XYZ file of C-alpha atoms in Angstrom:
401
model
C 108.874 116.421 68.381
C 105.489 117.349 69.852
C 104.565 119.777 72.622
C 101.853 119.875 75.277
C 100.783 122.883 77.325
C 101.192 122.427 81.075
C 99.612 124.960 83.491
C 102.740 124.974 85.678
C 105.684 124.816 83.254
C 104.181 126.051 80.012
C 105.033 124.104 76.854
C 106.668 120.705 77.422
C 108.451 118.981 74.563
C 107.791 115.301 73.926
C 110.389 113.351 71.986
C 109.784 109.954 70.379
C 110.473 107.754 73.408
C 108.292 109.952 75.638
C 105.417 109.869 73.152
C 105.561 106.083 72.929
C 105.636 105.656 76.698
C 102.745 108.088 77.135
C 100.660 105.870 74.842
C 101.005 102.823 77.117
C 98.018 101.841 79.312
C 100.296 101.825 82.368
C 101.053 105.529 81.961
C 97.498 106.398 80.930
C 96.273 104.829 84.206
C 98.043 107.690 86.012
C 95.445 110.103 84.608
C 93.042 108.400 87.017
C 95.291 108.492 90.091
C 94.829 111.602 92.230
C 98.108 113.286 93.095
C 96.972 114.389 96.560
C 94.619 111.611 97.582
C 91.687 113.169 99.431
C 93.076 116.696 99.763
C 90.306 117.925 97.449
C 87.977 117.535 100.445
C 89.903 120.521 101.855
C 91.028 122.285 98.673
C 88.400 121.823 95.926
C 90.917 122.513 93.160
C 93.285 119.720 94.166
C 92.135 117.351 91.430
C 95.405 117.032 89.544
C 96.813 113.606 88.802
C 100.008 111.576 88.651
C 100.046 111.772 84.854
C 100.665 115.509 84.708
C 103.138 115.342 87.595
C 105.075 112.679 85.678
C 105.201 114.961 82.634
C 106.409 117.839 84.812
C 109.112 115.714 86.427
C 110.331 114.597 82.998
C 110.412 118.237 81.870
C 112.502 119.360 84.862
C 114.857 116.381 84.449
C 115.382 117.440 80.826
C 116.133 121.009 81.936
C 118.666 119.822 84.503
C 120.441 117.501 82.090
C 120.958 120.356 79.613
C 123.347 121.815 82.189
C 125.187 118.518 82.675
C 127.465 118.243 79.657
C 129.131 115.056 80.879
C 125.985 112.947 80.396
C 125.851 111.049 77.102
C 122.754 111.383 74.936
C 121.652 107.774 75.405
C 121.803 108.223 79.179
C 119.785 111.425 78.943
C 117.083 109.502 77.091
C 117.210 106.833 79.797
C 116.694 109.419 82.556
C 113.839 111.104 80.664
C 112.109 107.731 80.416
C 112.767 107.022 84.095
C 111.390 110.436 85.071
C 108.207 109.772 83.121
C 107.822 106.321 84.695
C 108.886 107.166 88.234
C 105.304 107.056 89.606
C 103.935 104.205 87.500
C 103.988 101.962 90.598
C 101.512 104.071 92.574
C 98.261 102.477 93.645
C 94.860 104.215 93.893
C 94.859 107.622 95.595
C 98.661 107.609 95.544
C 100.155 107.339 99.041
C 96.806 106.441 100.662
C 97.135 102.782 99.643
C 100.936 102.604 99.639
C 101.417 100.981 103.048
C 98.694 98.396 102.416
C 100.199 97.421 99.062
C 103.636 97.205 100.672
C 102.296 95.093 103.549
C 100.789 92.440 101.285
C 103.027 92.558 98.189
C 106.342 93.962 99.502
C 106.294 96.592 96.755
C 106.688 100.318 97.329
C 105.641 102.715 94.595
C 109.240 103.274 93.478
C 109.832 99.539 92.988
C 108.737 99.229 89.367
C 110.865 96.276 88.229
C 107.869 94.046 87.550
C 106.038 96.794 85.644
C 108.788 97.913 83.247
C 109.935 94.404 82.374
C 106.740 93.406 80.593
C 104.018 94.560 78.254
C 103.910 97.767 76.283
C 106.483 99.564 78.441
C 109.047 96.823 77.890
C 108.495 96.967 74.125
C 108.918 100.752 74.013
C 112.107 100.605 76.069
C 113.492 97.740 74.003
C 112.895 99.658 70.777
C 115.118 102.481 72.043
C 117.769 100.259 73.598
C 116.910 101.099 77.204
C 117.492 98.458 79.870
C 114.395 98.041 82.093
C 116.674 96.963 84.933
C 118.800 100.096 84.739
C 115.705 102.271 84.467
C 114.230 100.702 87.625
C 117.487 101.422 89.486
C 117.414 105.066 88.368
C 113.887 105.430 89.762
C 114.934 104.094 93.155
C 117.935 106.432 93.212
C 120.354 103.515 93.213
C 122.563 104.970 90.461
C 124.584 108.156 90.202
C 122.226 109.628 87.587
C 119.238 108.416 89.599
C 119.958 111.227 92.067
C 118.295 113.533 89.557
C 115.003 111.748 90.305
C 115.462 110.499 93.847
C 117.704 112.295 96.308
C 117.515 114.941 99.013
C 116.617 117.663 96.484
C 115.442 116.267 93.156
C 113.222 117.192 90.220
C 110.387 115.073 91.603
C 110.141 117.284 94.713
C 110.505 120.465 92.703
C 107.562 119.585 90.493
C 105.143 118.337 93.110
C 105.708 121.319 95.396
C 104.969 123.927 92.724
C 102.190 121.798 91.189
C 100.453 121.062 94.481
C 100.674 124.737 95.408
C 99.165 125.733 92.062
C 96.165 123.421 92.301
C 95.419 123.891 96.004
C 95.784 127.662 95.740
C 98.140 127.650 98.729
C 100.637 130.450 98.146
C 103.477 128.846 100.092
C 104.686 126.521 97.324
C 106.971 129.065 95.671
C 110.214 127.383 94.596
C 112.811 129.061 92.386
C 113.442 125.802 90.575
C 115.007 127.513 87.571
C 117.746 128.970 89.757
C 118.088 125.710 91.654
C 118.472 123.637 88.481
C 121.044 126.060 87.077
C 123.138 125.663 90.234
C 123.082 121.849 90.360
C 125.822 119.594 89.019
C 127.744 116.433 89.819
C 130.825 116.647 92.021
C 132.716 113.435 92.850
C 129.708 111.377 91.710
C 127.376 113.338 94.006
C 124.616 115.679 92.866
C 125.379 118.954 94.654
C 124.173 122.543 94.679
C 126.619 125.390 94.200
C 126.650 127.984 96.955
C 124.954 130.393 94.545
C 121.856 128.197 94.733
C 121.645 128.294 98.531
C 118.721 130.746 98.662
C 116.807 128.718 96.083
C 117.383 125.598 98.188
C 116.121 127.477 101.229
C 112.977 128.447 99.311
C 112.308 124.768 98.590
C 112.547 123.891 102.286
C 110.287 126.758 103.287
C 107.780 125.582 100.682
C 107.959 122.016 101.968
C 107.536 123.204 105.575
C 104.385 125.211 104.879
C 102.909 122.672 102.459
C 103.292 119.995 105.132
C 101.350 122.152 107.578
C 98.693 123.459 105.201
C 98.176 120.548 102.798
C 99.972 117.247 103.293
C 99.238 116.945 107.032
C 95.982 118.888 107.188
C 93.779 117.094 109.714
C 90.879 116.588 107.265
C 93.278 115.005 104.789
C 94.701 112.722 107.485
C 91.235 111.684 108.674
C 89.831 110.933 105.217
C 92.946 109.037 104.172
C 92.882 107.011 107.401
C 89.242 106.122 106.721
C 89.999 105.047 103.158
C 93.030 103.054 104.217
C 91.031 101.253 106.896
C 88.236 100.440 104.444
C 90.734 98.985 101.969
C 92.473 96.885 104.610
C 89.113 95.610 105.822
C 88.289 94.540 102.272
C 91.645 92.794 101.836
C 91.350 90.961 105.147
C 87.828 89.817 104.272
C 88.788 88.525 100.837
C 86.909 91.253 98.961
C 90.035 92.732 97.410
C 93.217 91.146 96.040
C 96.225 93.290 97.084
C 98.060 92.440 93.858
C 95.057 93.628 91.889
C 94.878 96.724 94.104
C 98.254 97.902 92.814
C 96.921 97.832 89.240
C 93.677 99.648 90.006
C 92.940 103.340 89.568
C 90.869 105.596 91.809
C 87.662 104.818 89.921
C 88.178 101.063 90.330
C 88.797 101.391 94.061
C 85.837 103.680 94.715
C 83.563 101.223 92.901
C 84.950 98.307 94.916
C 84.541 100.203 98.189
C 80.946 101.119 97.383
C 80.182 97.452 96.742
C 81.888 96.328 99.936
C 79.822 94.857 102.734
C 80.254 95.673 106.393
C 82.661 98.281 107.722
C 84.378 98.916 104.381
C 81.111 99.892 102.764
C 80.118 102.104 105.694
C 83.379 104.029 105.526
C 82.933 104.415 101.775
C 79.487 105.952 102.282
C 80.921 108.401 104.798
C 83.678 109.431 102.382
C 81.182 109.884 99.540
C 79.025 112.168 101.684
C 82.011 113.826 103.422
C 80.657 112.700 106.782
C 84.093 112.203 108.203
C 85.261 111.035 111.587
C 86.256 113.883 113.917
C 89.297 114.539 116.082
C 88.795 112.876 119.455
C 92.453 113.506 120.239
C 94.918 115.589 118.252
C 98.239 116.414 119.821
C 101.931 117.025 119.189
C 105.048 115.356 120.495
C 105.317 117.881 123.333
C 102.180 116.459 124.945
C 102.283 112.910 123.632
C 105.953 112.301 124.414
C 108.404 110.295 122.347
C 107.065 107.035 123.787
C 103.944 107.297 121.639
C 106.007 106.488 118.535
C 106.377 102.884 119.690
C 102.655 102.384 119.017
C 103.137 102.860 115.263
C 103.577 99.089 114.932
C 100.672 98.340 117.285
C 97.883 100.461 115.825
C 95.216 97.736 115.738
C 95.885 96.779 119.350
C 95.729 100.430 120.435
C 92.413 100.930 118.656
C 90.939 97.845 120.268
C 92.003 98.812 123.791
C 90.930 102.447 123.415
C 87.534 101.261 122.160
C 87.192 98.999 125.208
C 88.061 101.854 127.560
C 85.545 104.115 125.807
C 82.811 101.469 125.652
C 82.397 101.700 121.869
C 82.898 99.354 118.926
C 86.492 99.076 117.676
C 85.298 100.291 114.294
C 84.588 103.683 115.908
C 88.272 104.300 116.648
C 91.016 105.218 114.180
C 94.534 105.838 115.487
C 96.876 107.843 113.261
C 100.516 108.111 114.363
C 102.700 109.571 111.587
C 106.318 108.559 111.183
C 109.101 110.450 112.894
C 109.305 114.016 111.573
C 112.099 114.530 109.068
C 113.034 116.694 106.117
C 115.541 114.829 103.987
C 116.162 117.969 101.942
C 118.247 119.300 104.825
C 120.901 116.691 103.999
C 121.378 118.024 100.459
C 124.999 118.938 99.799
C 126.114 122.518 99.140
C 129.432 123.067 97.326
C 131.538 125.963 98.566
C 134.934 127.000 97.217
C 136.808 124.361 99.152
C 134.400 121.617 100.264
C 130.861 120.262 100.261
C 128.724 120.544 103.380
C 125.121 119.599 104.253
C 122.499 122.258 103.625
C 121.632 122.434 107.324
C 125.241 123.424 108.054
C 125.468 125.903 105.194
C 122.323 127.752 106.273
C 121.574 128.945 109.790
C 118.024 129.558 108.628
C 117.604 125.898 107.645
C 118.934 124.709 111.008
C 116.217 126.776 112.721
C 113.603 125.443 110.312
C 114.664 121.923 111.237
C 113.579 122.489 114.833
C 110.375 124.262 113.762
C 109.503 121.219 111.633
C 108.919 119.262 114.832
C 105.914 121.472 115.583
C 104.164 120.161 112.460
C 103.899 116.615 113.785
C 100.523 115.560 115.136
C 99.078 112.243 116.214
C 95.360 111.802 115.935
C 92.648 109.547 117.289
C 89.483 109.867 115.195
C 85.941 108.788 115.868
C 82.343 109.485 114.797
C 81.206 112.783 116.301
C 78.855 111.173 118.805
C 81.677 109.156 120.383
C 84.421 111.791 120.328
C 84.193 112.754 123.993
C 84.390 109.181 125.292
C 87.069 108.133 122.801
C 89.155 111.245 123.454
C 89.106 110.653 127.208
C 90.016 106.984 126.743
C 92.821 107.844 124.295
C 94.366 110.343 126.713
C 94.331 107.698 129.417
C 95.707 105.014 127.110
C 98.595 107.112 125.787
C 99.081 108.892 129.118
C 98.643 112.289 127.472
C 99.326 115.237 129.738
C 99.637 118.949 129.182
C 102.869 119.909 127.459
C 105.653 120.598 129.928
C 108.325 121.507 127.380
C 108.911 122.103 123.718
C 109.912 118.909 121.930
C 113.279 119.297 120.225
C 114.940 117.367 117.432
C 117.631 116.107 119.820
C 114.948 114.291 121.805
C 114.400 111.956 118.850
C 117.995 110.763 119.089
C 117.115 109.145 122.393
C 114.290 107.078 120.923
């Protein structure tokens, strides 16, 4: 048994299987994958990587399983391995390239079947009698034990919230994960939280709410990630980048490829290097935009083209960013009372209020070089029929979409 010192959790123990998996090039690649994409353009300390997050997730999974006596030792080893490998499918800059990789390869980051069934990872798993197929199912949350890694409230979320808070310096990421883990167990094949862990669960949702506002959906982060994503897609469409190769690259590989790109991809790369980012031509919530704007999520390229025409600028000067429908899956976590299990949002009046407040975090953006912002903003308002907010947008409005 070896130990490593983690700035968030302190000493983390590494057993034999973990040590062997850590030595594989697939896991070592995660040292060169930024956990928060381009958030370091906002928070200079946000330079942590997927490697340390994977270690932290494995550590918390180990802690949780110590409280679950019904799990056999071989299954505990399987879950530790799955926790360590749960992010091995991420592409460069984590979620920044996820949609592009999915578009061209039909692989999300949690679909690791092709990765764990070959090479050094396969050999390490085989040595310890672990089925790569079962491990891949755990990572996707398709098994009962997989809920530890992928469910409404899981060890993955616990680690990245406290870790991202630590490295950004944002004080909102306080989660009492020790209390939460001690109150979690399986009930009728469902991972639930005892009522005694309700306040700890609430703290996780509050952390997620404020981290969304301050970090994950910060406008500079959204703009820089949209610029990177557009540069990468340009390179793929122009044959400069193989999407299958993209999934195997790290941040260094992608930055080098972008810098060598011709045309629009290269120009966006230069802007990112110098932090000469596009600006907000339009930035508005659902109250002003209206629920109808969500239908444009599948028509982004067309919207950019038509807004550019209205504004009299090149299409390359317009980036439209429409996030997915606001949601907090954690609210569906199950709380066990004396007589039944109920969703967290029903067990906590505070959480039900937070659910509505979460809608205020959502923003759509139209970004453009500074010199074109006025024209693009005016054209975008006309295109999306943006008016001054007439009412507060409520969660129930989404049910009508």
